[in-house]
Coordinates of C-alpha atoms and ligand atoms in Angstrom, one line a residue:
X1 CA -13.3 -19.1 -17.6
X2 CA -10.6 -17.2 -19.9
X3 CA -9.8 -14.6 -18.5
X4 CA -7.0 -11.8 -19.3
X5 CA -6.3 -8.9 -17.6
X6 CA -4.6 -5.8 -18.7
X7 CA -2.0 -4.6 -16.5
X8 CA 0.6 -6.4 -14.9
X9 CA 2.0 -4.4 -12.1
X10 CA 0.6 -4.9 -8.2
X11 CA -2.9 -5.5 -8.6
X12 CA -3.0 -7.1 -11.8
X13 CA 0.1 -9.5 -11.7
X14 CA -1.7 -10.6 -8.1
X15 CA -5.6 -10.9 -9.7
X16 CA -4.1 -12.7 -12.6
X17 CA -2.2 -15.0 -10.5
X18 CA -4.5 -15.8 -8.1
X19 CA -7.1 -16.1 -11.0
X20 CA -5.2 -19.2 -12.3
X21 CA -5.0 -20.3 -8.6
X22 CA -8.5 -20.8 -8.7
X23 CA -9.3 -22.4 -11.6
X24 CA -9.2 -20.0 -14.8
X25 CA -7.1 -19.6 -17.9
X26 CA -6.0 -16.3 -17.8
X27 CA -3.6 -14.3 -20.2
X28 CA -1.9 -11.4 -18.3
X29 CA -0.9 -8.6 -20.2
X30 CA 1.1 -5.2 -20.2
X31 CA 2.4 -2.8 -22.6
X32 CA 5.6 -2.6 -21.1
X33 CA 7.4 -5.5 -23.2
X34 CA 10.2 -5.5 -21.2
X35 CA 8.3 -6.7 -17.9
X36 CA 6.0 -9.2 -19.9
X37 CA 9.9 -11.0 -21.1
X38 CA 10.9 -10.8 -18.2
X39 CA 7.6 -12.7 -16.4
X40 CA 7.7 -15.1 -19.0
X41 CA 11.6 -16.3 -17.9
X42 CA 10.4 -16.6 -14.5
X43 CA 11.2 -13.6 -12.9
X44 CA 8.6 -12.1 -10.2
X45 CA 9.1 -8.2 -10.1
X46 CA 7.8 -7.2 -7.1
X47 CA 8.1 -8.3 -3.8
X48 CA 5.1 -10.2 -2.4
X49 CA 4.4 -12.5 -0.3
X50 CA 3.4 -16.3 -2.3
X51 CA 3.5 -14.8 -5.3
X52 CA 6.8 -16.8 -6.4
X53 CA 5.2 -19.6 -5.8
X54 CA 1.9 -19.1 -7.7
X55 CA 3.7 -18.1 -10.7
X56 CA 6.0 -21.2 -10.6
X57 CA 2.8 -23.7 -10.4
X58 CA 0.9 -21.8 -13.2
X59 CA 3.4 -19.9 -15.3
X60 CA 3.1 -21.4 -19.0
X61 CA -0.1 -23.6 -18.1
X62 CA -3.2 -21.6 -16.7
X63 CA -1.4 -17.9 -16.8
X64 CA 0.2 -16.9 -19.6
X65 CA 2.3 -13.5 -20.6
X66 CA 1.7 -11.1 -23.5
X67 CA 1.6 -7.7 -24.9
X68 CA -0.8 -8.7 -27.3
X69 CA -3.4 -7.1 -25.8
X70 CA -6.0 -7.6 -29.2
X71 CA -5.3 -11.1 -29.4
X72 CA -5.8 -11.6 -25.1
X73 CA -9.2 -9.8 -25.9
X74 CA -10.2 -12.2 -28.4
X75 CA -9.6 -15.0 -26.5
X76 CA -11.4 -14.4 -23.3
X77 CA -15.2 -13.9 -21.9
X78 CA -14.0 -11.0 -19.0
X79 CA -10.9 -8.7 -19.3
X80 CA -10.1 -7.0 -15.6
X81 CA -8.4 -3.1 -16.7
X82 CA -5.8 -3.2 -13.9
X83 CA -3.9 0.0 -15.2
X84 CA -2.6 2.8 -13.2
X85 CA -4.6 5.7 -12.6
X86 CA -3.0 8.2 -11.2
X87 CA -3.3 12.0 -9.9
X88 CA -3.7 14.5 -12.4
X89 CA -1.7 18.2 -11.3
X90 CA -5.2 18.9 -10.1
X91 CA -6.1 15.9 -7.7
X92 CA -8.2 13.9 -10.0
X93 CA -7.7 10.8 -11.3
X94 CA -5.7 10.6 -14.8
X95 CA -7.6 8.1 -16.7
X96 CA -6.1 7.8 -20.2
X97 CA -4.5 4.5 -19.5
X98 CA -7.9 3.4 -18.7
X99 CA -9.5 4.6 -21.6
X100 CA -6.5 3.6 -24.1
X101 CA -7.5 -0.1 -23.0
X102 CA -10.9 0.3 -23.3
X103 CA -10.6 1.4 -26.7
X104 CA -8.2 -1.1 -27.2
X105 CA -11.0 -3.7 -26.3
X106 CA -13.7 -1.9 -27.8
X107 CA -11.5 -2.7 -31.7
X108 CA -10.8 -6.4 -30.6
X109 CA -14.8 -7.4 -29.9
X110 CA -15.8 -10.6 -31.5
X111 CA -18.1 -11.6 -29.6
X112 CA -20.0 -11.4 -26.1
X113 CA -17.4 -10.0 -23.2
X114 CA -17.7 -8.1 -19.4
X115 CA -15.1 -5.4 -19.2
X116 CA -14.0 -5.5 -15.5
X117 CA -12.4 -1.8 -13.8
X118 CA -10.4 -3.1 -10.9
X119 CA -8.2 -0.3 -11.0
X120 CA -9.5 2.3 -8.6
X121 CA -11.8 4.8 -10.6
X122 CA -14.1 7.6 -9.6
X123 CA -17.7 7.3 -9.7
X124 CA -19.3 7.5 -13.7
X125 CA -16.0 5.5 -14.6
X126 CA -17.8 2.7 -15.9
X127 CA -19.9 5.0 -18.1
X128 CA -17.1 6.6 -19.9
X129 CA -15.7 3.4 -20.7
X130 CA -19.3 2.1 -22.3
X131 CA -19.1 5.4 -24.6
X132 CA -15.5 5.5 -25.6
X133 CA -16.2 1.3 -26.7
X134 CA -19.3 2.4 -28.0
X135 CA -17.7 5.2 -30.2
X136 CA -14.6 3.0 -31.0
X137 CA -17.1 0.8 -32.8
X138 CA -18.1 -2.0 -30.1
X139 CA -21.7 -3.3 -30.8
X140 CA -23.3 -2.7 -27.6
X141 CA -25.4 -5.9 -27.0
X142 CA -21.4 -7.4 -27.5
X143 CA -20.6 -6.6 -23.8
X144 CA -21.0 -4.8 -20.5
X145 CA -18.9 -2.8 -18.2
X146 CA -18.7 -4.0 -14.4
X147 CA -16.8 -2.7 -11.6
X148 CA -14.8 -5.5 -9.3
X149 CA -13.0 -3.0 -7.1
X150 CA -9.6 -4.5 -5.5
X151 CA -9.0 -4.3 -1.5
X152 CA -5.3 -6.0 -1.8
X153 CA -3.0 -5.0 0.5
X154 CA 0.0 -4.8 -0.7
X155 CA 2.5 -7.3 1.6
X156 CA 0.0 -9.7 2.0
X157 CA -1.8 -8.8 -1.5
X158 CA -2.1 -12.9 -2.4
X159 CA -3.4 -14.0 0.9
X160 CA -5.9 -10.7 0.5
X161 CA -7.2 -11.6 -2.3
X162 CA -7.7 -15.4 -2.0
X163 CA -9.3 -15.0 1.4
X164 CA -11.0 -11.7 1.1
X165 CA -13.1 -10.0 3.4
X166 CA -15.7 -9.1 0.7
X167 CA -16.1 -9.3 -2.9
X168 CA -17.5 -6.1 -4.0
X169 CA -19.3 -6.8 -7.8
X170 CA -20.6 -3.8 -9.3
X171 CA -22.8 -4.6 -12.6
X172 CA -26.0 -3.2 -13.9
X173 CA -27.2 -6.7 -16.2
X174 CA -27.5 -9.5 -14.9
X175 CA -25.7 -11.4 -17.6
X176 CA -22.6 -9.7 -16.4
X177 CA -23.3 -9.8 -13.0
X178 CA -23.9 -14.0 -13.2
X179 CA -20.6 -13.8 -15.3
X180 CA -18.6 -12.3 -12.4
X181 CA -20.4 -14.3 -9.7
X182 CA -18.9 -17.6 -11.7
X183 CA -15.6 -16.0 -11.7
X184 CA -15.6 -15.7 -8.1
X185 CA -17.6 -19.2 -6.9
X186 CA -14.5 -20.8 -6.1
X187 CA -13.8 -18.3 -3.4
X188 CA -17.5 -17.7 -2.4
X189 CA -18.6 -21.5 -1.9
X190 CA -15.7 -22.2 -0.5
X191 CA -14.3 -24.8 -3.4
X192 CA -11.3 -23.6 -3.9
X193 CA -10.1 -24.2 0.2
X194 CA -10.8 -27.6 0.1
X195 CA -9.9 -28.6 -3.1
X196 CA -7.3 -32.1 -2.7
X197 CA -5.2 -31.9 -5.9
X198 CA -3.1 -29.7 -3.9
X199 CA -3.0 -27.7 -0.7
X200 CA -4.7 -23.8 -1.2
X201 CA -2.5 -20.9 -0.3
X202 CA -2.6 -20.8 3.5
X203 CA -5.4 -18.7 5.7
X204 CA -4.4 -15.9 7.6
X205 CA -4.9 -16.1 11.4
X206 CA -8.3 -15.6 12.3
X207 CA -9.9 -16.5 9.0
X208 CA -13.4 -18.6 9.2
X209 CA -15.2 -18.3 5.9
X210 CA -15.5 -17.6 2.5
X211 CA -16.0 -13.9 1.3
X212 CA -19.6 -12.6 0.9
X213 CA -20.3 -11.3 -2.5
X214 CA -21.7 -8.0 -2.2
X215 CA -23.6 -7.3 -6.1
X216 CA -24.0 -3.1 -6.7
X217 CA -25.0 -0.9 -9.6
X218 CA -21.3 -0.1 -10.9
X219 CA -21.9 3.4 -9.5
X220 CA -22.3 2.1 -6.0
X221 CA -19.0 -0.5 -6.4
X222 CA -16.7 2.3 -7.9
X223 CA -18.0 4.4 -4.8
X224 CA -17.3 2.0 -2.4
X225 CA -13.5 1.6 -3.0
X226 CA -12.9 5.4 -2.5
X227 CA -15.1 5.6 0.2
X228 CA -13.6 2.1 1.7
X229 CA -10.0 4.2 1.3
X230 CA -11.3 7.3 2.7
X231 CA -12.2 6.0 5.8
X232 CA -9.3 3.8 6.5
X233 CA -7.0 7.0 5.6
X234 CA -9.0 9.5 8.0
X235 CA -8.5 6.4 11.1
X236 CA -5.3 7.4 10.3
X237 CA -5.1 10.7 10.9
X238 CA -7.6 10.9 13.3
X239 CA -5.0 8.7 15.7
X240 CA -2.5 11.1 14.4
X241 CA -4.3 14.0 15.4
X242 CA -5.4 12.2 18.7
X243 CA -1.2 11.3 19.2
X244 CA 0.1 15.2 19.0
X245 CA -2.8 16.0 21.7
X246 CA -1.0 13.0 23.9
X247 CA 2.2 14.9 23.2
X248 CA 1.2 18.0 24.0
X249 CA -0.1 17.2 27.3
X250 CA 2.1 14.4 28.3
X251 CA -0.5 11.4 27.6
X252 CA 0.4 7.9 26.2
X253 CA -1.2 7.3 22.5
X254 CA -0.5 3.6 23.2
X255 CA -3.0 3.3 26.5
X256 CA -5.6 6.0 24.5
X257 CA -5.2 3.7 21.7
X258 CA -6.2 0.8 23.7
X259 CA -8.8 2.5 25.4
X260 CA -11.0 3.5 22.7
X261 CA -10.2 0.8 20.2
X262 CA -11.7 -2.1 22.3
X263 CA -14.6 0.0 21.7
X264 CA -16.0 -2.8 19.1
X265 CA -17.7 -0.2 17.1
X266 CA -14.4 1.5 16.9
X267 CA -11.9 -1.8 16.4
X268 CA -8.3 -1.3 17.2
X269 CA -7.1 -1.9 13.5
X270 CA -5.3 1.0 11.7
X271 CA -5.2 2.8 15.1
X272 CA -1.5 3.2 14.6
X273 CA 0.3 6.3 15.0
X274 CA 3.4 7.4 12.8
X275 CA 4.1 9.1 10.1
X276 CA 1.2 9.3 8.4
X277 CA -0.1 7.0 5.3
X278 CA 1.9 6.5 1.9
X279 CA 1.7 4.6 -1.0
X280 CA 0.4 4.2 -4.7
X281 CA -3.5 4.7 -3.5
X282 CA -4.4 6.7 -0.4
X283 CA -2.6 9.5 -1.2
X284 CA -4.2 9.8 -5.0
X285 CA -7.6 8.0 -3.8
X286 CA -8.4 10.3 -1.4
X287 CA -7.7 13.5 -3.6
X288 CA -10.3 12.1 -6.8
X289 CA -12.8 11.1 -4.0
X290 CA -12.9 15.1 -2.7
X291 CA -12.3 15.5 -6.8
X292 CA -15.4 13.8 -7.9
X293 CA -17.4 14.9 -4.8
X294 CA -16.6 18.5 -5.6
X295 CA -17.7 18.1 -9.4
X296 CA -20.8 17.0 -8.3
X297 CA -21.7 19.6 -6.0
X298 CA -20.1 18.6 -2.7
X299 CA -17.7 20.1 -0.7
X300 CA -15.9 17.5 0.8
X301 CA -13.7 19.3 3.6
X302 CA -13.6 16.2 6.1
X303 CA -11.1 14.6 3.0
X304 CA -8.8 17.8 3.0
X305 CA -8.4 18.0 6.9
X306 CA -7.3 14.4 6.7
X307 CA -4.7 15.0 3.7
X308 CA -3.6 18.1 5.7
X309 CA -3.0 16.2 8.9
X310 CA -1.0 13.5 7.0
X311 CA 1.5 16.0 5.7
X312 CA 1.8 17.5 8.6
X313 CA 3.1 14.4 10.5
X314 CA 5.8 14.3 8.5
X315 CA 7.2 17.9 9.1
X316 CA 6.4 17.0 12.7
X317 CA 8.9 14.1 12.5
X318 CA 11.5 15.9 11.0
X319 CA 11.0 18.3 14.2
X320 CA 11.7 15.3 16.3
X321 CA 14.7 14.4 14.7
X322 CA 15.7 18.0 15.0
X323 CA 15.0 17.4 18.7
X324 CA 17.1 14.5 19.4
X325 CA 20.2 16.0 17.6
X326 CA 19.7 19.7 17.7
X327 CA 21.6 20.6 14.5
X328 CA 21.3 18.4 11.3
X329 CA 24.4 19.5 9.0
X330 CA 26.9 16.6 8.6
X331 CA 24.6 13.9 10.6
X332 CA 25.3 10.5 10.0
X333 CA 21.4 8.9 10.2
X334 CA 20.9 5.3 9.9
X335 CA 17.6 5.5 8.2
X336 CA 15.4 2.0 9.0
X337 CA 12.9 1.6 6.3
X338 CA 12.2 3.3 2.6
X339 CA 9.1 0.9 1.9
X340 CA 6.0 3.0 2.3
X341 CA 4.9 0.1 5.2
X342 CA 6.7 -3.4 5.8
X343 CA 6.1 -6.1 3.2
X344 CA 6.4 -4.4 0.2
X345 CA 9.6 -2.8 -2.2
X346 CA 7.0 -0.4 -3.3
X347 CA 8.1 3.4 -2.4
X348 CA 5.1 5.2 -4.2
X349 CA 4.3 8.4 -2.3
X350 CA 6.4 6.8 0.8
X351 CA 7.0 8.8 4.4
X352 CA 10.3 7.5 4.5
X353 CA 11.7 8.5 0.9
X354 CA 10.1 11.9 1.5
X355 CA 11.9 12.3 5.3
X356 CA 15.2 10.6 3.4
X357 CA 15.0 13.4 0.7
X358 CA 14.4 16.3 3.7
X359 CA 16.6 15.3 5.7
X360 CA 19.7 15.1 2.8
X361 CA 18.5 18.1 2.1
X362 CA 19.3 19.5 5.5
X363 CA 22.9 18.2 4.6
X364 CA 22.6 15.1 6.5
X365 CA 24.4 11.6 5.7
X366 CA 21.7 8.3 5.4
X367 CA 22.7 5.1 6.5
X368 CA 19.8 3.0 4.7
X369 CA 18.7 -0.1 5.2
X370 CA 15.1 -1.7 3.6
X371 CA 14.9 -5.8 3.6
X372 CA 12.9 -5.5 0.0
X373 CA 12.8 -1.8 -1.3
X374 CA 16.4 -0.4 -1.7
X375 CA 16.7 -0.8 -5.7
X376 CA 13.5 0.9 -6.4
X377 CA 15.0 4.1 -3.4
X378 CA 18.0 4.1 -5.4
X379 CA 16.0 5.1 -8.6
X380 CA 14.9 8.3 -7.1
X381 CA 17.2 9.1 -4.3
X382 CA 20.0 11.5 -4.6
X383 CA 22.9 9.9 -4.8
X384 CA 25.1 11.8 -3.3
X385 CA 24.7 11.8 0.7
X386 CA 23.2 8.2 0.6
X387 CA 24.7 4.5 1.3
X388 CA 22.3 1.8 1.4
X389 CA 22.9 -1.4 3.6
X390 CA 22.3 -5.1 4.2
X391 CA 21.5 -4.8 7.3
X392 CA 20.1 -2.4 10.4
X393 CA 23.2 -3.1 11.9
X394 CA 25.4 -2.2 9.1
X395 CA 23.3 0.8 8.7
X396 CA 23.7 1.8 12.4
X397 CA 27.4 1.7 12.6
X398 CA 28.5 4.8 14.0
X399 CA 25.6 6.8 13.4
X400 CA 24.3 9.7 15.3
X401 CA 21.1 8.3 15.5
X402 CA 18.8 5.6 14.4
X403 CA 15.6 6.9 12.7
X404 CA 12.7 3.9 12.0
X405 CA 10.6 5.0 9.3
X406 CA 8.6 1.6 8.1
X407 CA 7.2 -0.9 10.0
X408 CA 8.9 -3.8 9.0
X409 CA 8.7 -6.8 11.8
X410 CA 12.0 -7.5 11.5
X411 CA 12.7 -3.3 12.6
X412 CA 10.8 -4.4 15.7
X413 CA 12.7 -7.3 16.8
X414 CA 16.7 -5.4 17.1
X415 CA 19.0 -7.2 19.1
X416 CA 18.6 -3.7 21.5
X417 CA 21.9 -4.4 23.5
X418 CA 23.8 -5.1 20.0
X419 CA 22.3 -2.0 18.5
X420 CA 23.5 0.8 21.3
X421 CA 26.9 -0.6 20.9
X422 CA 27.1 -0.3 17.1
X423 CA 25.6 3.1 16.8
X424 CA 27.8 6.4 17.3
X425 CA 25.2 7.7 20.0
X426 CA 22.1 5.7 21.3
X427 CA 19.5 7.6 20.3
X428 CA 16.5 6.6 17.9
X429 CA 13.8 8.2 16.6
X430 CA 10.8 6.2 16.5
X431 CA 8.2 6.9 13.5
X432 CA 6.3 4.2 14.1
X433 CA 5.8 3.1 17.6
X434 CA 7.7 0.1 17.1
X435 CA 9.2 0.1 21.1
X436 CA 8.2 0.4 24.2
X437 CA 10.1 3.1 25.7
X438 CA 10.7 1.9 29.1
X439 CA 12.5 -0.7 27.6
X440 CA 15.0 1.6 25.1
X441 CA 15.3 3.5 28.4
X442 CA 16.6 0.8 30.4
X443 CA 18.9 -0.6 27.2
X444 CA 20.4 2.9 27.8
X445 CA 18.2 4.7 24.9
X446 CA 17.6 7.9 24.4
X447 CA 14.1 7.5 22.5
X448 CA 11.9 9.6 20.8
X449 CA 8.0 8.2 19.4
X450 CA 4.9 9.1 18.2
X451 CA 2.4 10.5 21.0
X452 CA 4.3 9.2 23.5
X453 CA 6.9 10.9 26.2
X454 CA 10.8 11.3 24.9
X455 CA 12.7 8.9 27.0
X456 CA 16.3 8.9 28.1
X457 CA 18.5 6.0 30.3
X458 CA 17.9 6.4 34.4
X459 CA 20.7 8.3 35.6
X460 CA 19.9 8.8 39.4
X461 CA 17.0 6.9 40.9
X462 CA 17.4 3.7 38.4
X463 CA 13.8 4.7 36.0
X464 CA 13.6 6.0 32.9
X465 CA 13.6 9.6 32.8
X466 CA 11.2 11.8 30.5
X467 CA 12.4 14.4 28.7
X468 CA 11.3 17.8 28.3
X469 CA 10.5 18.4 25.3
X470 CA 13.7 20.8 24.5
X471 CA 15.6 18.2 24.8
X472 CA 18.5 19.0 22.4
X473 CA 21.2 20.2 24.6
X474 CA 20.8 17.1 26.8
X475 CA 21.3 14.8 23.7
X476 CA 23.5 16.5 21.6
X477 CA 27.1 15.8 22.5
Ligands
NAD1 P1 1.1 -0.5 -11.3 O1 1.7 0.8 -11.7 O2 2.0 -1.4 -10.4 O3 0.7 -1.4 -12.5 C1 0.1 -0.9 -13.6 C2 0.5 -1.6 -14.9 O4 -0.3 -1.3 -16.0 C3 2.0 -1.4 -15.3 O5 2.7 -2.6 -15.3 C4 1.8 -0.7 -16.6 O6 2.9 -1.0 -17.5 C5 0.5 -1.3 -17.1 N1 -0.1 -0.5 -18.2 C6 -0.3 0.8 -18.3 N2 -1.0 1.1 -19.4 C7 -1.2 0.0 -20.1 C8 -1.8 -0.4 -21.3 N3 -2.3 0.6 -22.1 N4 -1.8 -1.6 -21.7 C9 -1.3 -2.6 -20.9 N5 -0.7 -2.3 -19.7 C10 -0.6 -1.1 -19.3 O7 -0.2 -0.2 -10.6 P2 -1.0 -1.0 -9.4 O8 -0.4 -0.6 -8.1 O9 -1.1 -2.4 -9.8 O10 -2.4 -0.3 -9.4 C11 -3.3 -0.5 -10.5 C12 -4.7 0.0 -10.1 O11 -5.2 -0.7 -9.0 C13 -4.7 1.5 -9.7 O12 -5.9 2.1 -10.1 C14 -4.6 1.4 -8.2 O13 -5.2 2.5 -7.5 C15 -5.5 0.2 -7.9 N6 -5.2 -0.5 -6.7 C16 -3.9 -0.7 -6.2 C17 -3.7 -1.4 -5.0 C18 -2.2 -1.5 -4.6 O14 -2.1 -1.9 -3.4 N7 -1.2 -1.3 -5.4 C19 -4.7 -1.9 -4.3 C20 -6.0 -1.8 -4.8 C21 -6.2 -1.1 -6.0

């Protein structure tokens, strides 16, 4: 099928790509005529796992670049909107880049199309976009409006979305709804893994079918991505919540977390405990879901308790480090992470920028090191206070202590023994659980972590010691 979709930034350089992957000829465009030049002379600009590599093989053949987004609209039978949408002052989503497409679309109709929302939209999304074409001129029996939301994660956003869990296809014909079941056949009967031209993108562990397609009313699909979000943000911070109780009464998050997430109505995914969720969607998702929910006549308060929780773990971390060094003025931190999780450069709404900006802020020096994310930091980091890194080790060198703030799987592999000797003083400060602290004990560690007792080296009886929870005399030197 032709295919183009309108936006070319995480979601809809990915969908685009993996589009082509599977068989269509898709056009993907953006207004930003700088990124669309600089896709088109082979640059990839984000970081993501196989994406290189699918815009190689189709770049110039099955996916093509434009800012022409009339001409794009012409050409194909579905256009996906993968715009932003972001929050407005007041929590809800801002939709004008969605509805400047759509009107966009709506002047470029010539003949029968589906217009796709993959960004993430409230509920009634899909309405506003049939009157705005509808007023902009677009004969109505000349297209429909479908919702296909997207479940990407970003660091493993190809891999996602060529072996999904679900396909969720929100359409309210059946024209349109046939139309985005063809789009999606080669993932759903399983065609596209065992195609021989070539060899398909590579499962993830685990993996043993195709994706089930899962046809709504567009109301239902649009609902179903905020409420998908929702949940997976309030697992979040319920562990969260469930981690400062462990501290508080000297209990191990780790064995709770292991305790009630073999619980297979439970599952032991997302049960991780740090510093709280980040990024370009929960943060904004979860404020339009209570947004829409309160417009149509529902408080709902479960949604703020979870946002309040989240920025609470960050001020609790910040307490931590406060902790471990007792005063913060003229601290050199080696700060392990600015990504808002590991496999990604994006920094949208990340934990670690916003503990980076608090903590210069609090006069301290960062030592920052990110594998993928350091050019985007250095666009909205102070400068002054900051030096970034190419390594953890370069980073650590001479600090007074190591703070881990993404989970990056390289962050959880340190050469431990090479680590204490290149920092100033061996303490680290642990935002995402990436130790075990009888082991940065016994490597002579004084280590602090989410729901989980403060550690410092054995000193008499040969075991790692717990800290009180004052701790900051002891390791302040
Ligand atoms: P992004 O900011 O990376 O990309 C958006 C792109 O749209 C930008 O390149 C921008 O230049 C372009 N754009 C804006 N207005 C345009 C217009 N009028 N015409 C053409 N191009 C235009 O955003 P993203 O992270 O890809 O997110 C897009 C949507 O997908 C959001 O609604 C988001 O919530 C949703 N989503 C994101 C993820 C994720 O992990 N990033 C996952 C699932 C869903």
């Amino acid at each position: 099928m032709q295919i183009a979709v309108v936006g070319s930034g995480y979601v809809g350089l990915v969908a685009a790509a993996c589009f082509a992957e599977i068989g269509h000829q898709v056009i993907s465009i953006d207004n930003d005529a700088q990124k669309i030049s600089r896709l088109q002379q082979g640059e990839v600009p984000i970081h993501e796992e196989h994406l290189p590599e699918l815009l190689e093989r189709h770049r110039g053949k099955a996916l093509k670049f434009s800012t022409d987004l009339v001409g794009a609209v012409r050409q194909s039978a579905a256009i996906f909107i993968a715009v932003g949408t972001p929050s407005t002052e007041e929590g809800d989503a801002d939709l004008s880049y969605v509805e400047s497409v759509s009107r966009a679309v709506a002047s470029a109709i010539n003949d029968y199309k589906i217009v796709v929302e993959k960004s993430t939209v409230p509920v009634f999304t899909s309405n506003w976009i049939r009157k705005v074409m509808l007023l902009d001129g677009a004969p109505s029996e000349l297209f429909d409006v479908a919702s296909n939301p997207e479940f990407l994660r970003e660091g493993t956003a190809v891999v996602d979305f060529l072996y999904p869990d679900r396909i969720v296809t929100g359409a309210d014909t059946e024209r349109c709804s046939s139309a985005l079941c063809e789009i999606y056949r080669p993932l759903t009967d399983g065609s596209y893994y065992s195609r021989t031209d070539r060899a398909a993108v590579p499962a993830p562990a685990g993996w043993s079918a195709p994706a089930r397609l899962i046809a709504t009313s567009t109301k239902s699909a649009e609902i179903i991505k905020h409420a998908s979000n929702a949940f997976l943000a309030t697992k979040i911070s319920f562990i969260n919540a469930v981690a400062n109780i462990c501290e508080a009464v000297g209990a191990d998050v780790k064995e709770v977390c292991q305790g009630i997430g073999s619980d297979s109505r439970i599952g032991s995914r997302f049960l991780n405990p740090g510093v709280g969720y980040g990024g370009s969607c929960f943060p904004k998702d979860l404020k339009a879901f209570r947004h829409v929910a309160r417009e149509n006549g529902y408080d709902f308060n479960l949604l703020s308790a979870v946002i309040a929780i989240n920025d609470e773990q960050r001020t609790r971390f910040l307490r931590k480090v406060r902790t471990a060094l007792w005063t913060l003025k003229g601290k050199k931190l080696a700060a392990l992470g600015l990504a808002f999780k590991g496999g990604t450069d994006d920094i949208r709404e990340s934990p670690a920028i916003e503990i980076a900006k608090s903590l210069l802020k609090e006069g301290c020096e960062i030592r920052a090191y990110d594998p993928a994310a350091i050019e985007r930091s250095r666009e909205v980091l102070p400068s002054k206070g900051i030096s970034y890194h190419d390594s953890a080790y370069s980073a650590a060198e001479g600090a007074d202590a190591l703070l881990i703030l993404t989970d990056w799987p390289e962050f959880a592999n340190l050469d431990l023994e090479r680590l204490r000797s290149t920092l100033g003083y061996p303490i680290v400060v642990d935002g995402r659980n990436l130790y075990d602290p009888t082991t940065m004990a016994s490597h002579g560690f004084l280590y602090y972590s989410i729901g989980r007792a403060d550690v410092q080296p054995a000193h008499r009886n040969g075991s790692p010691e717990k800290m009180a929870t004052a701790t900051s005399g002891k390791a302040a030197k």
